[in-house]
Short mmCIF file of C-alpha atoms in Angstrom, two decimals:
data_model
loop_
_atom_site.label_atom_id
_atom_site.label_comp_id
_atom_site.label_asym_id
_atom_site.label_seq_id
_atom_site.Cartn_x
_atom_site.Cartn_y
_atom_site.Cartn_z
CA MET A 321 -25.64 126.72 61.47
CA LEU A 322 -26.66 126.07 57.80
CA GLY A 323 -29.12 128.64 56.53
CA ILE A 324 -29.17 130.55 60.25
CA THR A 325 -26.53 133.25 60.91
CA LEU A 326 -26.05 135.94 63.53
CA LYS A 327 -24.96 139.47 63.28
CA VAL A 328 -24.72 142.90 64.80
CA ASP A 329 -26.31 145.83 62.84
CA GLU A 330 -24.27 148.82 61.36
CA THR A 331 -24.62 150.61 64.64
CA ASP A 332 -22.81 147.61 66.60
CA GLN A 333 -25.88 147.77 68.88
CA TYR A 334 -28.39 145.33 67.92
CA LEU A 335 -28.24 141.57 67.18
CA ASP A 336 -30.01 140.26 64.16
CA LEU A 337 -30.80 136.82 63.33
CA ASP A 338 -30.97 135.83 59.47
CA ILE A 339 -32.99 132.63 58.30
CA THR A 340 -32.60 131.26 54.62
CA PRO A 341 -35.70 128.98 54.64
CA ASP A 342 -34.14 126.86 51.46
CA LEU A 343 -30.95 126.30 53.22
CA VAL A 344 -32.32 125.24 56.69
CA GLN A 345 -32.13 121.52 56.98
CA GLU A 346 -32.78 120.88 60.66
CA LYS A 347 -35.63 121.24 62.65
CA ILE A 348 -35.56 124.44 64.52
CA ASP A 349 -37.43 125.97 67.46
CA ALA A 350 -36.68 128.41 70.27
CA GLY A 351 -34.46 126.08 72.13
CA VAL A 352 -32.24 125.36 69.33
CA ILE A 353 -31.95 129.12 68.53
CA HIS A 354 -30.85 130.00 72.25
CA GLU A 355 -28.41 126.97 72.25
CA PHE A 356 -26.93 128.42 68.76
CA ILE A 357 -26.53 131.88 70.39
CA GLN A 358 -24.79 130.61 73.67
CA LYS A 359 -22.28 128.73 71.43
CA SER A 360 -21.52 131.90 69.39
CA GLU A 361 -19.55 135.20 70.09
CA PHE A 362 -22.90 136.93 70.79
CA LYS A 363 -23.80 134.88 73.98
CA HIS A 364 -23.47 137.93 76.37
CA PHE A 365 -26.17 140.12 74.52
CA PHE A 366 -29.66 140.53 76.06
CA ILE A 367 -32.15 138.62 74.13
CA PHE A 368 -35.80 139.34 73.06
CA ASP A 369 -37.35 135.90 73.72
CA GLU A 370 -40.56 136.94 72.30
CA ASN A 371 -38.71 138.01 68.94
CA ILE A 372 -37.00 134.68 68.84
CA ILE A 373 -40.73 133.21 68.73
CA GLY A 374 -41.71 135.52 66.22
CA ALA A 375 -38.83 134.37 64.13
CA ILE A 376 -39.40 130.70 64.52
CA ASN A 377 -43.13 131.41 63.44
CA SER A 378 -42.11 133.57 60.18
CA TYR A 379 -39.78 130.76 59.37
CA LYS A 380 -42.48 128.14 59.47
CA SER A 381 -44.80 130.51 57.55
CA ALA A 382 -42.02 131.19 54.72
CA LYS A 383 -41.64 127.35 54.72
CA LYS A 384 -45.19 126.36 54.34
CA ASN A 385 -45.44 129.06 51.64
CA ASN A 386 -42.32 128.27 49.82
CA ILE A 387 -40.70 131.60 50.38
CA SER A 388 -37.20 131.67 49.90
CA GLU A 389 -36.34 135.22 50.72
CA VAL A 390 -33.95 135.68 53.76
CA LEU A 391 -35.99 136.47 56.90
CA GLU A 392 -34.11 139.10 59.02
CA ASN A 393 -35.23 139.40 62.68
CA ARG A 394 -33.81 141.71 65.70
CA ILE A 395 -33.51 139.39 68.59
CA GLY A 396 -31.11 141.06 70.84
CA GLU A 397 -29.17 144.10 71.82
CA ARG A 398 -26.22 145.39 74.14
CA ARG A 399 -27.02 146.76 77.37
CA ASP A 400 -24.64 148.83 79.49
CA THR A 401 -24.09 148.08 83.25
CA GLN A 402 -26.57 149.54 85.24
CA ILE A 403 -25.99 151.85 87.90
CA LYS A 404 -27.75 152.67 91.21
CA CYS A 405 -27.02 154.72 94.18
CA LYS A 406 -28.56 154.87 97.62
CA ILE A 407 -27.79 157.57 100.10
CA VAL A 408 -28.67 156.48 103.80
CA GLU A 409 -31.36 158.76 105.43
CA ASP A 410 -28.39 160.42 107.63
CA GLN A 411 -26.21 161.25 104.62
CA LEU A 412 -23.23 159.61 106.13
CA SER A 413 -22.88 156.66 103.68
CA ALA A 414 -24.01 155.70 100.47
CA TYR A 415 -23.85 152.50 98.55
CA LEU A 416 -23.52 151.70 94.76
CA THR A 417 -25.25 148.94 93.04
CA LEU A 418 -24.12 147.53 89.79
CA ILE A 419 -26.14 145.30 87.62
CA ALA A 420 -23.81 143.54 85.32
CA GLY A 421 -24.51 144.48 81.72
CA TYR A 422 -25.41 142.36 78.62
CA ALA A 423 -22.00 142.76 76.32
CA GLY A 424 -22.10 146.55 76.88
CA LYS A 425 -19.46 148.81 78.04
CA LEU A 426 -17.71 147.97 81.44
CA PRO A 427 -17.60 150.55 84.05
CA THR A 428 -14.24 151.89 85.16
CA VAL A 429 -13.11 153.74 88.29
CA LYS A 430 -13.29 156.87 86.39
CA SER A 431 -16.73 156.36 85.10
CA LEU A 432 -18.25 155.67 88.34
CA LYS A 433 -16.58 158.67 89.82
CA GLU A 434 -18.45 160.66 87.29
CA GLU A 435 -21.56 158.70 88.14
CA LEU A 436 -21.33 159.51 91.99
CA ASN A 437 -20.84 163.10 90.95
CA THR A 438 -24.28 163.16 89.11
CA PHE A 439 -25.95 161.77 92.23
CA GLY A 440 -24.35 164.49 94.37
CA ILE A 441 -21.76 162.17 96.27
CA LYS A 442 -18.52 164.44 96.72
CA ARG A 443 -16.43 163.32 99.61
CA GLY A 444 -15.77 160.07 101.44
CA ILE A 445 -15.56 158.18 98.45
CA SER A 446 -13.92 154.75 98.77
CA SER A 447 -11.27 154.00 95.64
CA LYS A 448 -10.60 150.59 96.90
CA GLY A 449 -14.61 150.03 97.05
CA LEU A 450 -14.77 151.54 93.47
CA THR A 451 -11.86 149.12 92.32
CA SER A 452 -13.62 146.20 93.94
CA LEU A 453 -16.87 146.73 91.87
CA VAL A 454 -14.97 147.32 88.73
CA LYS A 455 -13.06 143.92 89.21
CA LYS A 456 -16.22 142.23 90.46
CA CYS A 457 -18.12 143.51 86.98
CA THR A 458 -15.36 142.44 84.58
CA GLN A 459 -15.53 138.70 86.01
CA ALA A 460 -19.51 138.52 86.41
CA LEU A 461 -21.97 136.80 84.18
CA PRO A 462 -24.96 139.33 82.53
CA GLY A 463 -27.46 140.14 85.24
CA ASP A 464 -25.22 139.76 88.40
CA VAL A 465 -25.89 142.17 91.25
CA PHE A 466 -23.08 143.63 93.18
CA GLU A 467 -23.65 146.22 96.19
CA GLU A 468 -20.81 148.38 97.98
CA LEU A 469 -20.61 150.62 100.81
CA ILE A 470 -18.72 153.05 98.17
CA ALA A 471 -18.80 156.45 100.42
CA LYS A 472 -18.77 157.41 103.95
CA GLY A 473 -19.30 160.63 105.77
CA LEU A 474 -17.59 161.71 109.13
CA PRO A 475 -20.05 162.35 111.97
CA ALA A 476 -19.44 165.51 113.76
CA LYS A 477 -17.79 164.66 117.20
CA VAL A 478 -19.17 166.30 120.08
CA GLY A 479 -16.77 168.15 122.52
CA LYS A 480 -15.38 167.06 125.59
CA SER A 481 -17.26 168.27 128.83
CA SER A 482 -15.52 170.59 131.01
CA GLN A 483 -13.08 168.65 133.28
CA LEU A 484 -12.32 169.08 136.76
CA LYS A 485 -8.62 169.70 137.22
CA PRO A 486 -7.39 169.26 140.99
CA LEU A 487 -4.55 172.07 141.89
CA VAL A 488 -3.63 170.22 145.09
CA LEU A 489 -2.59 166.46 145.57
CA ASN A 490 -4.45 164.21 147.84
CA ALA A 491 -2.32 163.04 150.93
CA LEU A 492 -1.62 159.53 149.38
CA ASP A 493 -0.84 160.75 145.92
CA ARG A 494 1.93 162.98 147.91
CA ILE A 495 3.44 160.10 149.49
CA LEU A 496 3.61 157.78 146.64
CA LYS A 497 5.20 160.52 144.39
CA PRO A 498 7.87 162.06 147.12
CA GLN A 499 10.08 164.88 146.41
CA THR A 500 13.40 163.94 144.65
CA VAL A 501 16.45 164.91 147.08
CA GLY A 502 19.48 165.25 145.00
CA SER A 503 19.48 162.86 141.95
CA ALA A 504 19.86 159.42 143.54
CA ARG A 505 17.88 159.28 146.58
CA VAL A 506 14.36 160.02 147.71
CA ASP A 507 13.41 161.39 151.29
CA MET A 508 10.09 159.63 152.39
CA ARG A 509 9.55 161.91 155.23
CA ASN A 510 9.18 164.79 152.52
CA LEU A 511 5.63 164.91 152.07
CA GLY A 512 5.59 167.75 149.48
CA SER A 513 5.48 171.34 150.84
CA ILE A 514 3.13 170.53 153.44
CA ILE A 515 0.22 168.04 153.71
CA CYS A 516 -2.59 170.63 154.50
CA VAL A 517 -3.69 174.01 153.01
CA GLN A 518 -4.45 177.28 154.27
CA LYS A 519 -7.46 179.09 153.83
CA GLY A 520 -7.63 180.70 150.39
CA THR A 521 -5.63 177.95 148.60
CA GLU A 522 -6.56 177.39 145.09
CA LEU A 523 -7.78 173.80 145.27
CA LEU A 524 -9.63 172.79 141.94
CA ARG A 525 -10.08 174.41 138.54
CA ARG A 526 -12.84 173.66 136.01
CA MET A 527 -11.36 173.67 132.61
CA PRO A 528 -13.46 174.84 129.85
CA PRO A 529 -15.47 172.24 127.45
CA THR A 530 -13.89 171.49 124.02
CA LYS A 531 -15.67 172.61 120.81
CA GLY A 532 -15.70 169.54 119.21
CA ARG A 533 -15.11 168.57 115.69
CA ASN A 534 -17.03 169.31 112.58
CA GLY A 535 -18.00 166.39 110.37
CA TYR A 536 -19.53 166.32 106.73
CA THR A 537 -21.92 164.29 104.69
CA VAL A 538 -21.26 162.18 101.37
CA SER A 539 -22.67 165.16 99.46
CA GLY A 540 -20.06 167.58 101.26
CA ASP A 541 -22.38 169.33 103.59
CA ILE A 542 -20.68 170.44 106.79
CA ILE A 543 -22.11 169.06 109.99
CA ASP A 544 -21.69 171.51 112.67
CA ALA A 545 -20.35 169.87 115.91
CA LYS A 546 -21.48 170.48 119.28
CA SER A 547 -19.55 171.81 121.98
CA GLY A 548 -19.32 169.94 125.34
CA GLU A 549 -21.01 170.78 128.37
CA TRP A 550 -20.15 172.60 131.28
CA VAL A 551 -20.15 169.86 134.27
CA LYS A 552 -21.93 171.49 137.38
CA PHE A 553 -19.33 172.77 139.61
CA ARG A 554 -20.53 172.24 143.31
CA PRO A 555 -18.30 172.89 146.35
CA GLY A 556 -17.87 170.37 148.78
CA GLU A 557 -17.32 170.88 152.55
CA GLY A 558 -14.55 173.37 153.44
CA THR A 559 -14.40 174.95 150.01
CA VAL A 560 -15.71 177.97 148.09
CA ILE A 561 -16.12 179.25 144.51
CA SER A 562 -13.73 182.29 143.99
CA ASP A 563 -15.49 185.72 143.74
CA GLY A 564 -13.21 186.84 140.95
CA ASP A 565 -13.34 183.42 138.93
CA GLU A 566 -16.44 181.39 138.85
CA ASN A 567 -14.33 178.33 137.69
CA LEU A 568 -11.82 178.47 140.81
CA LEU A 569 -12.52 176.45 143.85
CA LEU A 570 -10.70 177.56 146.96
CA ALA A 571 -10.39 176.34 150.56
CA ASP A 572 -12.58 177.79 152.79
CA ILE A 573 -10.88 176.55 155.70
CA SER A 574 -7.37 175.33 156.73
CA GLY A 575 -7.40 171.52 156.66
CA MET A 576 -6.42 168.34 154.36
CA PRO A 577 -7.76 168.38 150.79
CA LYS A 578 -9.34 165.28 149.46
CA PHE A 579 -10.51 164.95 145.69
CA LYS A 580 -12.52 161.85 145.04
CA ASP A 581 -15.40 161.23 142.44
CA GLN A 582 -14.98 164.59 140.71
CA LYS A 583 -15.86 165.95 144.01
CA MET A 584 -13.06 168.18 146.11
CA TRP A 585 -13.61 169.05 149.76
CA VAL A 586 -11.42 169.97 152.77
CA ASP A 587 -11.22 168.09 155.78
CA ASP A 588 -10.84 169.78 159.08
CA ILE A 589 -7.65 168.15 160.58
CA PHE A 590 -6.39 167.39 163.75
CA ILE A 591 -2.80 167.52 164.20
CA CYS A 592 -0.76 165.96 167.14
CA LYS A 593 2.96 164.90 167.59
CA GLY A 594 2.25 161.44 168.58
CA VAL A 595 -0.21 159.02 170.00
CA ASN A 596 0.58 157.41 173.17
CA VAL A 597 -0.75 157.15 176.71
CA GLY A 598 0.18 160.54 177.41
CA THR A 599 -2.17 161.79 174.68
CA GLY A 600 -4.97 159.01 174.87
CA ASN A 601 -6.92 157.53 171.92
CA VAL A 602 -7.94 159.82 168.92
CA GLU A 603 -11.37 160.02 167.91
CA TYR A 604 -12.18 162.94 165.31
CA ASP A 605 -14.64 164.11 163.05
CA GLY A 606 -12.33 164.91 160.03
CA SER A 607 -8.63 163.93 159.00
CA VAL A 608 -5.87 163.35 161.59
CA LEU A 609 -2.10 164.12 161.08
CA VAL A 610 0.13 162.40 163.71
CA ASN A 611 3.75 164.03 163.26
CA GLY A 612 5.34 160.96 165.26
CA ASP A 613 4.56 157.26 166.51
CA VAL A 614 1.56 155.69 167.39
CA THR A 615 2.41 153.49 170.11
CA GLU A 616 1.23 150.14 171.45
CA LYS A 617 -2.66 149.54 172.18
CA MET A 618 -3.46 153.12 171.02
CA GLU A 619 -6.42 153.63 168.73
CA ILE A 620 -7.37 156.15 166.00
CA TYR A 621 -10.75 156.79 164.67
CA ALA A 622 -11.17 159.28 161.96
CA THR A 623 -14.10 160.11 159.45
CA GLY A 624 -11.22 161.66 156.80
CA ASP A 625 -7.48 160.24 156.06
CA VAL A 626 -5.25 159.30 158.92
CA THR A 627 -1.60 160.15 158.03
CA VAL A 628 1.03 158.93 160.49
CA ASN A 629 4.31 160.58 159.69
CA GLY A 630 6.26 158.06 161.78
CA PHE A 631 5.88 154.44 163.08
CA VAL A 632 2.84 152.31 164.29
CA GLU A 633 3.34 149.65 166.73
CA SER A 634 0.44 147.04 167.59
CA ALA A 635 -2.39 149.79 167.49
CA THR A 636 -5.56 150.06 165.86
CA ILE A 637 -6.28 152.83 163.02
CA HIS A 638 -9.78 153.35 161.50
CA ALA A 639 -10.26 155.97 158.47
CA GLY A 640 -13.22 156.96 156.53
CA GLY A 641 -10.65 157.97 154.02
CA ASP A 642 -6.93 156.81 153.32
CA ILE A 643 -4.51 155.48 155.96
CA ILE A 644 -0.82 156.56 155.45
CA ILE A 645 2.05 155.39 157.34
CA THR A 646 5.30 156.87 156.11
CA GLU A 647 7.72 154.88 158.29
CA GLY A 648 6.50 151.44 159.24
CA ALA A 649 3.77 149.27 161.03
CA MET A 650 4.52 146.43 163.27
CA GLY A 651 1.99 144.03 165.09
CA LYS A 652 1.90 140.64 166.81
CA VAL A 653 0.10 137.45 165.41
CA ASN A 654 -0.93 134.26 167.16
CA ASP A 655 0.13 131.04 166.15
CA SER A 656 -2.76 130.14 164.22
CA ALA A 657 -2.64 133.76 162.50
CA THR A 658 -6.16 134.70 163.49
CA GLU A 659 -5.64 137.40 165.67
CA TYR A 660 -3.43 140.52 164.89
CA SER A 661 -2.38 143.37 167.56
CA THR A 662 -1.96 145.95 164.43
CA SER A 663 -5.42 146.71 162.60
CA LEU A 664 -5.86 149.09 159.88
CA THR A 665 -9.34 149.63 158.49
CA SER A 666 -10.08 152.11 155.81
CA LYS A 667 -12.77 153.05 153.21
CA GLY A 668 -10.14 154.14 151.18
CA SER A 669 -6.28 152.83 150.39
CA VAL A 670 -3.43 151.72 152.87
CA HIS A 671 -0.10 152.97 152.28
CA VAL A 672 2.77 151.76 154.68
CA GLN A 673 6.45 151.84 154.10
CA HIS A 674 7.03 148.57 155.46
CA GLY A 675 5.07 146.11 157.74
CA GLN A 676 4.82 143.00 159.61
CA GLY A 677 1.95 141.58 161.48
CA LEU A 678 -0.64 143.68 160.07
CA ASP A 679 -4.52 143.05 159.50
CA ILE A 680 -5.34 145.23 156.65
CA ASN A 681 -8.84 145.89 155.41
CA CYS A 682 -9.85 148.44 152.87
CA ASN A 683 -11.93 149.33 149.88
CA GLY A 684 -9.24 150.68 147.79
CA ASN A 685 -5.62 149.65 147.11
CA VAL A 686 -2.83 148.53 149.38
CA THR A 687 0.79 149.92 148.35
CA VAL A 688 3.99 148.86 150.48
CA GLY A 689 7.04 150.96 150.17
CA ARG A 690 9.70 147.87 150.66
CA GLN A 691 8.29 144.73 152.42
CA LEU A 692 5.45 143.12 153.82
CA ALA A 693 5.33 140.00 155.85
CA TYR A 694 3.27 137.67 158.17
CA SER A 695 0.29 139.90 157.35
CA ARG A 696 -3.40 139.66 156.15
CA ILE A 697 -4.72 141.46 153.61
CA ASN A 698 -8.44 141.93 152.47
CA CYS A 699 -8.90 144.87 149.92
CA ARG A 700 -10.94 145.49 146.67
CA GLY A 701 -8.18 146.81 144.50
CA LYS A 702 -4.48 146.05 143.79
CA VAL A 703 -1.44 144.88 146.10
CA THR A 704 1.59 146.69 145.01
CA VAL A 705 5.07 146.26 146.60
CA GLY A 706 7.72 148.89 145.72
CA ALA A 707 7.69 151.89 143.71
CA LEU A 708 4.76 152.39 141.63
CA ASP A 709 6.52 152.55 138.38
CA LYS A 710 8.58 149.50 138.88
CA PRO A 711 7.61 147.59 141.78
CA ASN A 712 10.83 145.77 143.54
CA GLY A 713 9.66 144.94 146.94
CA ASN A 714 9.21 141.87 148.83
CA ILE A 715 6.29 140.27 150.13
CA PHE A 716 5.93 136.71 152.12
CA ALA A 717 3.97 134.75 154.45
CA CYS A 718 0.81 136.49 153.93
CA THR A 719 -2.64 135.97 153.23
CA ILE A 720 -4.21 138.07 150.46
CA LYS A 721 -7.59 138.54 149.45
CA CYS A 722 -7.96 141.24 146.69
CA GLN A 723 -9.64 142.15 143.08
CA ASP A 724 -6.76 143.32 141.22
CA ALA A 725 -3.12 142.49 140.34
CA VAL A 726 -0.53 141.76 143.20
CA THR A 727 3.27 143.21 142.08
CA ALA A 728 6.25 142.83 143.86
CA GLY A 729 9.80 142.47 143.15
CA THR A 730 10.18 139.08 145.37
CA LEU A 731 7.15 137.05 145.95
CA GLY A 732 7.72 134.34 148.64
CA ALA A 733 10.68 133.60 150.35
CA VAL A 734 13.70 131.05 150.12
CA SER A 735 12.46 129.20 153.14
CA GLY A 736 9.34 128.46 151.34
CA SER A 737 6.92 130.15 153.56
CA ASN A 738 3.41 130.21 152.49
CA LEU A 739 2.08 133.16 150.42
CA SER A 740 -1.54 132.81 149.50
CA ILE A 741 -3.47 135.36 147.12
CA ASP A 742 -7.14 134.51 146.83
CA PHE A 743 -9.24 136.51 143.86
CA SER A 744 -12.53 134.31 144.42
CA GLU A 745 -14.52 136.99 146.67
CA GLY A 746 -14.57 139.73 144.07
CA PHE A 747 -15.52 137.32 141.37
CA ASN A 748 -17.96 135.46 143.13
CA THR A 749 -19.78 138.83 143.96
CA LEU A 750 -19.71 139.46 140.22
CA LEU A 751 -21.10 136.07 139.48
CA GLU A 752 -24.06 136.52 141.86
CA ARG A 753 -25.10 139.93 140.44
CA LYS A 754 -24.92 138.37 136.96
CA ASP A 755 -26.89 135.43 137.86
CA THR A 756 -29.54 137.79 139.22
CA LEU A 757 -29.33 139.88 136.28
CA ASP A 758 -29.83 137.02 133.85
CA GLU A 759 -32.60 135.62 135.67
CA LEU A 760 -34.60 138.75 135.85
CA LEU A 761 -33.69 139.51 132.08
CA LYS A 762 -35.21 135.98 131.17
CA LYS A 763 -38.29 136.72 133.06
CA ILE A 764 -38.65 139.95 131.28
CA LYS A 765 -38.11 138.39 127.90
CA GLN A 766 -40.79 135.90 128.42
CA ASN A 767 -43.07 138.39 129.50
CA ASN A 768 -42.40 140.75 126.58
CA THR A 769 -42.91 138.03 124.21
CA ARG A 770 -46.29 136.90 125.29
CA HIS A 771 -47.25 140.51 125.65
CA PHE A 772 -46.16 141.16 122.03
CA GLU A 773 -48.25 138.16 120.69
CA ARG A 774 -51.23 139.69 122.75
CA MET A 775 -50.97 143.36 121.66
CA ASN A 776 -50.64 142.31 117.97
CA ILE A 777 -54.09 140.16 118.38
CA ILE A 778 -55.59 143.26 120.13
CA ASN A 779 -54.50 145.82 117.92
CA SER A 780 -55.39 143.58 114.93
CA LYS A 781 -59.29 144.10 116.08
CA PHE A 782 -62.03 146.69 115.86
CA ILE A 783 -61.57 148.52 119.01
CA PRO A 784 -64.67 150.58 120.34
CA HIS A 785 -64.26 154.02 120.73
CA ASP A 786 -64.84 153.90 124.54
CA MET A 787 -62.16 151.40 124.79
CA GLN A 788 -59.67 152.93 122.63
CA GLY A 789 -57.95 154.87 125.86
CA ARG A 790 -57.24 151.38 127.60
CA VAL A 791 -55.82 150.00 124.52
CA ASP A 792 -53.55 153.04 124.18
CA ASP A 793 -52.42 152.82 127.93
CA ALA A 794 -51.77 149.09 127.33
CA ASN A 795 -49.66 149.77 124.31
CA GLN A 796 -47.73 152.37 126.36
CA LEU A 797 -47.19 149.51 129.13
CA TYR A 798 -45.86 147.25 126.31
CA GLU A 799 -43.49 150.04 124.92
CA ASN A 800 -42.16 150.69 128.59
CA GLU A 801 -41.59 147.08 129.09
CA THR A 802 -39.33 146.99 125.78
CA GLN A 803 -37.62 149.67 126.70
CA LEU A 804 -37.04 148.18 130.37
CA LEU A 805 -35.80 145.09 128.45
CA GLN A 806 -33.52 146.65 126.07
CA TRP A 807 -31.96 148.52 129.08
CA LEU A 808 -31.54 145.30 130.91
CA GLU A 809 -29.83 143.81 127.73
CA SER A 810 -27.26 146.48 127.75
CA LYS A 811 -26.69 145.95 131.39
CA ALA A 812 -26.32 142.42 131.18
CA LYS A 813 -23.71 142.70 128.22
CA GLU A 814 -21.83 145.39 130.63
CA MET A 815 -22.00 143.09 133.49
CA ASN A 816 -20.26 140.05 131.37
CA ASP A 817 -17.78 142.53 129.90
CA THR A 818 -16.87 143.35 133.69
CA LYS A 819 -16.70 139.46 134.27
CA GLU A 820 -14.12 139.18 131.36
CA LYS A 821 -12.10 142.30 132.61
CA TYR A 822 -11.89 140.87 136.20
CA GLN A 823 -10.60 137.68 134.79
CA THR A 824 -8.14 139.69 132.64
CA ASP A 825 -7.01 142.05 135.47
CA ILE A 826 -6.20 139.37 138.17
CA GLN A 827 -2.50 138.56 137.95
CA LEU A 828 0.45 137.84 140.15
CA ILE A 829 3.83 139.64 138.86
CA GLY A 830 7.20 139.03 140.34
CA ASN A 831 9.83 141.56 138.84
CA LYS A 832 12.92 139.69 140.42
CA ARG A 833 11.76 136.06 141.67
CA VAL A 834 9.22 133.83 142.52
CA TYR A 835 9.88 131.44 145.22
CA PRO A 836 8.24 127.99 146.07
CA GLY A 837 5.29 128.31 148.72
CA VAL A 838 3.24 130.88 146.17
CA VAL A 839 -0.30 129.80 145.83
CA VAL A 840 -2.74 131.87 143.76
CA LYS A 841 -6.45 130.97 143.44
CA LEU A 842 -9.62 131.54 141.80
CA ASN A 843 -12.50 129.50 143.36
CA ASN A 844 -11.22 126.06 142.37
CA ARG A 845 -8.65 126.84 139.83
CA THR A 846 -5.23 127.22 141.79
CA TRP A 847 -1.66 127.72 140.75
CA ARG A 848 1.32 126.71 142.87
CA ALA A 849 4.86 127.44 142.67
CA GLU A 850 6.67 124.20 143.36
CA ARG A 851 10.34 125.59 142.62
CA GLU A 852 12.04 128.73 142.18
CA TYR A 853 11.30 130.78 139.17
CA ASP A 854 12.86 134.09 137.69
CA ARG A 855 11.00 136.98 137.23
CA ALA A 856 7.40 135.70 136.00
CA LYS A 857 3.83 136.50 135.64
CA ILE A 858 0.87 134.31 136.54
CA CYS A 859 -2.05 135.23 134.63
CA PHE A 860 -5.86 133.88 134.24
CA LYS A 861 -6.83 132.83 130.55
CA ASP A 862 -9.36 130.36 129.23
CA HIS A 863 -10.53 129.49 132.69
CA GLN A 864 -6.83 128.44 133.79
CA TRP A 865 -3.78 129.91 135.42
CA HIS A 866 -0.81 130.45 132.95
CA PHE A 867 2.74 131.05 134.04
CA GLU A 868 4.38 133.35 131.77
CA PRO A 869 8.20 134.31 131.95
CA LEU A 870 9.04 137.95 132.05
CA THR A 871 11.72 138.93 129.52
#
């Protein structure tokens, strides 16, 4: 612009505006000067607006007084990028904030690291984060602000609490993992060494807690880890803590060991060579071991496990623990499939080697060694037919209600006999609990919001001294209600996660073949096998059943 020039001073730091009054032909004001700067190479300098106004006033005065001397004015300067650092209170993270400079020096990764060091940040620095900040700064306009999580510490990891390690297997575990005879076949009658333990047998060891792992702050200080806690070691019935080792549990009586829910106990055991008309029915407060068969119309009632190392025919067995039948079980079914002559009822799990015509009710899993047919199952766990590592058994002509996966080699039969699997009962129970919890949560939320508004009004008022105690009590009640609300919200989330997990877990797996007549159901969502399929999985996704071939 004629009569107006921009230049940097000899230090290359400041921007000067020179005005020659005699040469200026256009009308100039602050807006014209700003536009002139923006079109020049000096547009990124930090501009002193007050100085521009001063320069315009000086120009007008010189023009009025016919002064022809060059007017020199300092109107701007270079400003480097500003760097600010914020370390979070727990010292486990640090944020770096950059305010883009005005024609100043651009930061580099190296310069930022040096700057972090001056702030005392030495560990957990993110090179990727630094590179990102530098890149943003080169592309930024003057004054732009960027923030990046630039360093992360490592929180100390609390050690694991002591673990309880069983030294003997439950009877069911011994059945499902029988000892191998030779290299090819398995003797299903071999229940391990013996299914019972003698007095003095080592049952359970409490393993020591781990020390944990130290952490560190972004400033490099070590955060000491806390060791895990010792879990309480309480002997169950029929057990005693060793005199020579406080972390070792011994059998105090001879009987059948049982480990469940982090508790070990030994059931007193009744052993017989069979249950028949000659022996009479068995009713025992403890576990029962039958080394023989249970014959027609006989009954066994036990508060512990019932193990039959033989065959069960048209009998009734009730157990407070698991039911284990190493051979097979068979019963008769009426034409309408409503009455079964063999009934197996357990508060634990049920295992049979093969079965037909059985009515099985249990709180745990149902495992079948080879084949199950013409039976009714109601359980709260899985149904597995075949070896646990690769179920290849057969199941057909059964009605099943369960709450986890059903896995077998062959599902259904060539004849097209009906195999019905219903997962609805467990899901509906979850939905009822979820709805009840959601309704309670809704009411608590409404009350909490109303109480929040009222407490704010009360706390904003002047409280007489004789009323302060009541107000403090009201504030405490409100705080307790808020904590209850937070707890309910966490439980509602857990319940929702449990619901989602249930839908993920329920599935039907046929490792060999799926025949027509197989029906799987979750409330009003039903899948039916209309033809024969090779090995496949039927799973529940997006509120629908899906068929997936297994490769």
